[in-house]
Each structure stands twice: as C-alpha cells, then as structure tokens.
mmCIF file of C-alpha atoms in Angstrom:
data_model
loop_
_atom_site.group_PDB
_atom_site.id
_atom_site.type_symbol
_atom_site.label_atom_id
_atom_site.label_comp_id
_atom_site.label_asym_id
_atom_site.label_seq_id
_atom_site.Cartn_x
_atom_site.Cartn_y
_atom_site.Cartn_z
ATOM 1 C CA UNK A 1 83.329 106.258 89.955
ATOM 2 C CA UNK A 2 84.327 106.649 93.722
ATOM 3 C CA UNK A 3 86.953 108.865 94.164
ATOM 4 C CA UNK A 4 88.618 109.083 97.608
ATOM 5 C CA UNK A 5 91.096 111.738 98.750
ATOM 6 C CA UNK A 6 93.310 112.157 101.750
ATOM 7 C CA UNK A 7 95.123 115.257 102.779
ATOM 8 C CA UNK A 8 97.811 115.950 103.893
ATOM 9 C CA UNK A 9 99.880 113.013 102.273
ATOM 10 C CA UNK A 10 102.311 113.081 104.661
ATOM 11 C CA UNK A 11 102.201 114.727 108.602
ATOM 12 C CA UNK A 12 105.129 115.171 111.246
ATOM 13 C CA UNK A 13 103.949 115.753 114.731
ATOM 14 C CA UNK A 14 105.422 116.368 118.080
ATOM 15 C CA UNK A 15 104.748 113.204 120.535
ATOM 16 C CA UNK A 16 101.487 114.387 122.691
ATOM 17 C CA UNK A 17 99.943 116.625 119.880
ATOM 18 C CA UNK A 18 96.700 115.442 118.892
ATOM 19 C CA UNK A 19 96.670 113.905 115.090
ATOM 20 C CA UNK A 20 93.323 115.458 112.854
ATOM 21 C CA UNK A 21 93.310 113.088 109.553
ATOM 22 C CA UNK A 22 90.869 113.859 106.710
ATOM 23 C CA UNK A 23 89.149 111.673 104.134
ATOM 24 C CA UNK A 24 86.711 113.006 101.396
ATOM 25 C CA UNK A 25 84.742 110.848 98.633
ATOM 26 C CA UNK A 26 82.877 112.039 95.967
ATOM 27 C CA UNK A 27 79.716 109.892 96.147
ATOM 28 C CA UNK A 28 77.443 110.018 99.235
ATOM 29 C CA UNK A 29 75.704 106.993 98.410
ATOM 30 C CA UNK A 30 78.364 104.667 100.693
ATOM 31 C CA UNK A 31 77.114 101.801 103.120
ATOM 32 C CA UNK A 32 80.386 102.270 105.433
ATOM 33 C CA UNK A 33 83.445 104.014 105.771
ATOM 34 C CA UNK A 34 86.492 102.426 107.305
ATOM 35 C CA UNK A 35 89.855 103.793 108.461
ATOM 36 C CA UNK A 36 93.269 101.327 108.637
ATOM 37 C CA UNK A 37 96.495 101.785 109.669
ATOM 38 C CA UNK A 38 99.397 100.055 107.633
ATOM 39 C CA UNK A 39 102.466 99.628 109.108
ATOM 40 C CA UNK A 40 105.869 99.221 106.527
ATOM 41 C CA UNK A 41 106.145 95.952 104.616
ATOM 42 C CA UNK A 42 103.053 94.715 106.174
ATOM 43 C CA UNK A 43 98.723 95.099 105.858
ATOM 44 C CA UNK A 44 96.058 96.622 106.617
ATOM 45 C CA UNK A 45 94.479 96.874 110.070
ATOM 46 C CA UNK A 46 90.786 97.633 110.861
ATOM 47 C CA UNK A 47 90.966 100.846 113.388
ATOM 48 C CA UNK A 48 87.639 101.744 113.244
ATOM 49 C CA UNK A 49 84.450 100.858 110.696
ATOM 50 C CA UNK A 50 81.617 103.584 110.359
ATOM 51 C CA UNK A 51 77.821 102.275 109.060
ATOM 52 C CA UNK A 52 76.293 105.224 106.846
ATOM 53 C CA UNK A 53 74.125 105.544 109.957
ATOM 54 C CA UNK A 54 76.311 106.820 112.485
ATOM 55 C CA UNK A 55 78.144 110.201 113.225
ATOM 56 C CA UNK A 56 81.084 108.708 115.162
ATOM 57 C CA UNK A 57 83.001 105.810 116.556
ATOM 58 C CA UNK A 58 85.185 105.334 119.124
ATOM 59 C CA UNK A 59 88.185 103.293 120.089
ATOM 60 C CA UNK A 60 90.170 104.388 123.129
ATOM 61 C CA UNK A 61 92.371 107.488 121.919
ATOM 62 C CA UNK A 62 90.746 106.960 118.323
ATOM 63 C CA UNK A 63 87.905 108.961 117.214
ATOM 64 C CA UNK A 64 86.291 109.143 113.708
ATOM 65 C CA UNK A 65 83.168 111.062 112.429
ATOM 66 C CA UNK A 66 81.651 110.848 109.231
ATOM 67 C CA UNK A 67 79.310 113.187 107.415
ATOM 68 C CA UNK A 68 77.812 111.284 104.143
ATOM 69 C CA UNK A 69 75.957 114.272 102.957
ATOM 70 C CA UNK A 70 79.301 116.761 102.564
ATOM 71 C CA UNK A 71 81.480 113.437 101.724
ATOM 72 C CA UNK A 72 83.835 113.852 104.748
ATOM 73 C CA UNK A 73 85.483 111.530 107.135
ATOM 74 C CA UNK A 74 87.478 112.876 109.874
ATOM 75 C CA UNK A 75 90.124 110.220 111.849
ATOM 76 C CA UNK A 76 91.327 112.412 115.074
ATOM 77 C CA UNK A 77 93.564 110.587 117.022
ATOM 78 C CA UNK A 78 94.553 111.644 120.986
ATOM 79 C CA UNK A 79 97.613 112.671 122.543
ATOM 80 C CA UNK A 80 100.202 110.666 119.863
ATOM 81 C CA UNK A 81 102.480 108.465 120.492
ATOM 82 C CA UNK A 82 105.501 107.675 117.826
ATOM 83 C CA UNK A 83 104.159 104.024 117.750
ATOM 84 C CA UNK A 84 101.430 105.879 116.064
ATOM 85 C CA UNK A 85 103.806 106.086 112.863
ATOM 86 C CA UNK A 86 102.212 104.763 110.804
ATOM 87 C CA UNK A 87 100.021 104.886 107.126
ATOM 88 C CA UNK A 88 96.314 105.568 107.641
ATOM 89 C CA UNK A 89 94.268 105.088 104.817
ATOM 90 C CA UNK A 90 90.473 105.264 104.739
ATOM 91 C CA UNK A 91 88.192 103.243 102.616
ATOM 92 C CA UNK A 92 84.316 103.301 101.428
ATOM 93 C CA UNK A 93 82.127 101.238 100.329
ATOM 94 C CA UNK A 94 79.501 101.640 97.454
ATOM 95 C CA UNK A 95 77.970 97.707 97.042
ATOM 96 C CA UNK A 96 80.286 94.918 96.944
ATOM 97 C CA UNK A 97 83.788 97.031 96.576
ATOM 98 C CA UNK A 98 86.028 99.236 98.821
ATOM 99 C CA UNK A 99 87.972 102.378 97.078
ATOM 100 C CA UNK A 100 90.654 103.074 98.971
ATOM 101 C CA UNK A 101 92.516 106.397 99.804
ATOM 102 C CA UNK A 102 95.944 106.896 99.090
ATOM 103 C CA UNK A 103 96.750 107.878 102.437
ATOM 104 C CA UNK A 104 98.154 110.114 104.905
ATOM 105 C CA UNK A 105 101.834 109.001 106.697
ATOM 106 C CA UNK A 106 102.077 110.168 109.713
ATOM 107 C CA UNK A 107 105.110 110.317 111.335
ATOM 108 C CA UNK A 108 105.119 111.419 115.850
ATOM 109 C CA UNK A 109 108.413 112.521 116.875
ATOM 110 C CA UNK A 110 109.742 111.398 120.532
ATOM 111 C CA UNK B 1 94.107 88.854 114.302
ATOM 112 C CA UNK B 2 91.874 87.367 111.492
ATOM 113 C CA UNK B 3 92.993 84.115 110.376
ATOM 114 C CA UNK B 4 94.401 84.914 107.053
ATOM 115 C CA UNK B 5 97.612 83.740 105.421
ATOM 116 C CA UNK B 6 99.234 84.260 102.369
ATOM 117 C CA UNK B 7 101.651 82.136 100.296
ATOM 118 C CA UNK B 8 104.094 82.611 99.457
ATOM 119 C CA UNK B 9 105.370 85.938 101.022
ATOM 120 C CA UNK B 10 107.836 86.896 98.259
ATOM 121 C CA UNK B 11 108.330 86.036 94.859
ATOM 122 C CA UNK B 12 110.594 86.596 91.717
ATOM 123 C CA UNK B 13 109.537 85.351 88.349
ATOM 124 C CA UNK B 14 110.283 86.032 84.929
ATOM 125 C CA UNK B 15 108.290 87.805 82.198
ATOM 126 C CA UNK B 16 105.273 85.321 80.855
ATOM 127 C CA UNK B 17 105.748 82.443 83.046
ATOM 128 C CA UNK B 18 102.376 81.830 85.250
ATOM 129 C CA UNK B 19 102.412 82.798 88.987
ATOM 130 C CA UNK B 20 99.859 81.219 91.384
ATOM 131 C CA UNK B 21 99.521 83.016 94.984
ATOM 132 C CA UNK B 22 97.006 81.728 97.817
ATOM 133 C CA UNK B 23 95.296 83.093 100.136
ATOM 134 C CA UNK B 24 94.171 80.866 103.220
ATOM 135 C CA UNK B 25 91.675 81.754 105.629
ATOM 136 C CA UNK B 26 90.577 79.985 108.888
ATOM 137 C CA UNK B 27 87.201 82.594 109.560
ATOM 138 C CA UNK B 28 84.912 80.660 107.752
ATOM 139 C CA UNK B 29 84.413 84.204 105.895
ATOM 140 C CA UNK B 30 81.776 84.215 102.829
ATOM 141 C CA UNK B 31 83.553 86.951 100.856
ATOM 142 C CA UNK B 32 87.579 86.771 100.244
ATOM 143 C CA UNK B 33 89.388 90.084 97.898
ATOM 144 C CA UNK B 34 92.785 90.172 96.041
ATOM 145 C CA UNK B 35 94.027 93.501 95.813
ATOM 146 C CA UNK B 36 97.380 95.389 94.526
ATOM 147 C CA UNK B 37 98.955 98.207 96.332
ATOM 148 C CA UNK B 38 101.143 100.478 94.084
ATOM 149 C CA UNK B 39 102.697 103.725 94.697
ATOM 150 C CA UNK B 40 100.856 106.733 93.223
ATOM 151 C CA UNK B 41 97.525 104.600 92.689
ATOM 152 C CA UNK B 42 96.783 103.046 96.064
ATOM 153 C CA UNK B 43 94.824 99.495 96.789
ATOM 154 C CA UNK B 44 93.083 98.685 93.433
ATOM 155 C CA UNK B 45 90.552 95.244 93.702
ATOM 156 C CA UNK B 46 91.468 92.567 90.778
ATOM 157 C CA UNK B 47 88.994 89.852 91.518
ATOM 158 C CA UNK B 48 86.562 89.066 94.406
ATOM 159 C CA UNK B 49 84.447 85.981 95.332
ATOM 160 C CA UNK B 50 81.134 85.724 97.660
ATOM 161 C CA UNK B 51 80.642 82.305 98.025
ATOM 162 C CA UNK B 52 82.613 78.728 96.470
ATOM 163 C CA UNK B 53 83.020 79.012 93.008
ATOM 164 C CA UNK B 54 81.073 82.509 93.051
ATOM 165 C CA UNK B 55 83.446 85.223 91.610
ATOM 166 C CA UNK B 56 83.476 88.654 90.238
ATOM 167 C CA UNK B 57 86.509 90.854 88.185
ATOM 168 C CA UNK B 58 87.339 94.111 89.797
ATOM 169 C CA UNK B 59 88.602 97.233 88.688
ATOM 170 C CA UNK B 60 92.269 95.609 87.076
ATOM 171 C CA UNK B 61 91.091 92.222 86.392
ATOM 172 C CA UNK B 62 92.907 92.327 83.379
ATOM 173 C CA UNK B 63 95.657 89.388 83.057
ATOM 174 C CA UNK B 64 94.458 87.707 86.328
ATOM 175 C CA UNK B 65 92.265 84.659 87.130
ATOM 176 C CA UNK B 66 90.790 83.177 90.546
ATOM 177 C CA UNK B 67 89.421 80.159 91.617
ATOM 178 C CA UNK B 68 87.512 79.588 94.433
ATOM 179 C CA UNK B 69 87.399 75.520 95.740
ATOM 180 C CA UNK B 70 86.630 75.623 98.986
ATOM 181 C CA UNK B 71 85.648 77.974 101.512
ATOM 182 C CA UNK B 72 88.754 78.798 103.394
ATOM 183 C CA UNK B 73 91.078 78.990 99.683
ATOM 184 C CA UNK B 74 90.988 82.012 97.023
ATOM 185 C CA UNK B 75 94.222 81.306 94.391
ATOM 186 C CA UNK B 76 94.738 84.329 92.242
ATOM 187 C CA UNK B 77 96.731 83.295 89.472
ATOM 188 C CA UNK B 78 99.065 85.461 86.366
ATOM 189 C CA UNK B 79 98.176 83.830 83.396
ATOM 190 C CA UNK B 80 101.615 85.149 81.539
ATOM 191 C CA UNK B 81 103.288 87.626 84.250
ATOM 192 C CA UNK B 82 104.154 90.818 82.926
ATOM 193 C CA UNK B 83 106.562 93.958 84.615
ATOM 194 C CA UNK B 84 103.410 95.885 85.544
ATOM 195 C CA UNK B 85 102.042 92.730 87.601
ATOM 196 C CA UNK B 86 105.172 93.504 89.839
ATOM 197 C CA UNK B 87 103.181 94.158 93.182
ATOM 198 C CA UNK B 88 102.519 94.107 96.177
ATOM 199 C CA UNK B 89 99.242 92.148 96.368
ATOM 200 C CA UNK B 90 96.731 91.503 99.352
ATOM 201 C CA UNK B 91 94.180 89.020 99.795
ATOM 202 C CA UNK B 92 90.789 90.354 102.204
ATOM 203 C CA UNK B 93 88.316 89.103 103.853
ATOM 204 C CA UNK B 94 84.636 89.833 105.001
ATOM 205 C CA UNK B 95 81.450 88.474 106.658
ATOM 206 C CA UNK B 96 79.000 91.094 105.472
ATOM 207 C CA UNK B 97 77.320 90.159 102.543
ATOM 208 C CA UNK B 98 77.623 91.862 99.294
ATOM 209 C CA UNK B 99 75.889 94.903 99.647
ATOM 210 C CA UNK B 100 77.782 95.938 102.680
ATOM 211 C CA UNK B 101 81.271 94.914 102.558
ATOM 212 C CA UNK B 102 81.177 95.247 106.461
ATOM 213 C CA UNK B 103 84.483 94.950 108.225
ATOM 214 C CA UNK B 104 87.779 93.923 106.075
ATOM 215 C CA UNK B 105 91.041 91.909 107.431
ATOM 216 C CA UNK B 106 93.722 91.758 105.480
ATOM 217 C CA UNK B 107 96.340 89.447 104.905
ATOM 218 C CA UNK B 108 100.271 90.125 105.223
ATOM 219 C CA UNK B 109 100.189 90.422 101.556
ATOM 220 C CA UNK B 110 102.506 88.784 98.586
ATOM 221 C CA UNK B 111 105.509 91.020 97.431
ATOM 222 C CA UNK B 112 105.598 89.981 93.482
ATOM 223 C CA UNK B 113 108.189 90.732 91.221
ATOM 224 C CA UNK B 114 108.606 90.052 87.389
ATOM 225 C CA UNK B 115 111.618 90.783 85.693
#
C-alpha cells in the first residue's frame, strides 16, 4: 500500500522567506505526482501535476521536483506571501487511485 | 475553475436514515471520485467510476453506493448513515484514463453530519 508523508505538519514563515515543502511515498512505481493547495472550508486546487517522466515543473513563484527513485517530492515556493496560507497536500498516483498526504499548513506572517 | 458542483453543501441527518449527495460536472470528464477528508487520516477514495454505469469501490467503500446515469452525474449515496460517515466528502474529476489519473479538480465538497 502507498504510503505518503509530509513534513513538517505545520510551518510559520516570515512574508518574503522562501517556503521548501516535502512529500515522500513509499512506492516508486507512481505515474504522477500532484501538489494542491486547500484553502479552509473549501477544496482542492491543482498547483502543479508532475508525469513520472519529469524532474520539475514550474508555475510562476511555484516550483516542484520529483525524484521517483528516492520517493521524494519537493514543493518550493518563492518569496511568500500570507495569501499563501494555506494547506498543501501532495498526492500520487499508482493506476486508477490518488493517496493523498496529510499535509503541511503553512501559515506567512505579514 | 473546473465545472464541478456539489449538492447539497451541508447536511444534518440522523443515525440510519439514507443520505444521497451529487456531484455535477459540466467537463464532459470520463472519470468522476468521491472522497472523505477526516482529521488524522487525510482524503481516503470510497467509490470511483470511468465511464456511465462503470464503477469501482475504493479504499472505505464500506456502507456507500454510487450510481453513475449519465455522464455529467455521480450520486454517492449512505445506505443507513452512521456517526463515522460524518464527513467532509469531495467529489473529483479527471480526463486521463485509468492508468494515469492525470490532473484532478475537485469539487467544493459536502459537509455531512449524522447525529
């Protein structure tokens, strides 16, 4: 069974300090690896989806790398702003299913 | 935004009465999800389809149905609600087919909650 892990759980950051998020899975064999941000009372957004091809993908101040082969997902995210405050939770997928990450709150102070 | 909409938003029921929710989506998507978020465990996937009248059980598929009409409708429905169906549950979608789940939207999601 997939296990996913994020750490820390939680993250308080001055506004302008970069944000480094990490995501490991136990089981290499994924097709993709997405990251979402979740906002209170509300769902999931698509920031960013990674094939099991690629290193990287971008998206303005958001940046995320995966490495299959160590099970490692890295979301880094540019000079924060506190309407970054958010949930970010990452997500792979092995066939038809997604197994989620707890996730990491993040919280940018002005 | 992905066209997605769930219905209703918020509900309170009582233990073993049935609860239908709905998920409507306007993408024309092949594959729709129902998930439920709970603290200390995360998004867990109940039931999924890939196609009309083409569905699957999840991981906690226990104590749920779905039925899949029509493209753009996926109705997950409590058979007897119980306290630990109270939830918050999402419906997904996806245009990858089933070996790749490609990219997901989600919907708004349902708040449920049995007393």
């Amino acid at each position: 069974k997939q296990e996913v892990t994020q750490i820390p759980a939680a993250l308080s950051v001055p506004e302008g300090e970069n944000l480094v998020l990490n995501c490991s899975f136990t089981d290499s064999a994924i097709y993709n690896l997405q990251w979402f941000r979740q906002d209170p009372g509300k769902g999931l957004t698509s920031l960013l989806l990674i094939q099991s091809s690629q290193r990287e993908q971008t998206s303005g101040r958001l940046n995320a790398s995966l490495d299959k082969s160590s099970g490692r997902s890295t979301l880094y995210i540019a000079a924060s702003q506190p309407g970054d405050s958010a949930t970010y939770l990452c997500a792979v997928s092995n066939d038809y299913k997604l197994s989620f990450g707890a996730g990491t709150t993040v919280t940018v102070r002005a | 935004d992905a066209g997605i909409t769930q219905s209703p938003r918020h509900k309170v029921t009582e233990t073993g009465t049935p609860v239908t929710l709905r998920c409507h989506q306007t993408e024309n998507h092949r594959y729709m999800y129902w998930y439920r978020q709970d603290p200390g465990h995360g998004l867990r996937l109940i039931h999924y389809s890939y196609g009309v009248k083409d569905t699957d059980k999840g991981e906690v598929s226990d104590g749920y149905s779905v039925s899949r009409s029509k493209t753009e409708d996926f109705l997950l429905t409590l058979e007897s609600a119980t306290s630990s169906q109270t939830s918050v549950y999402f419906c997904a979608i996806s245009e990858k087919d089933r070996a790749n789940t490609g990219e997901l939207f989600f919907g708004e999601g349902s708040r449920l909650t049995v007393l």
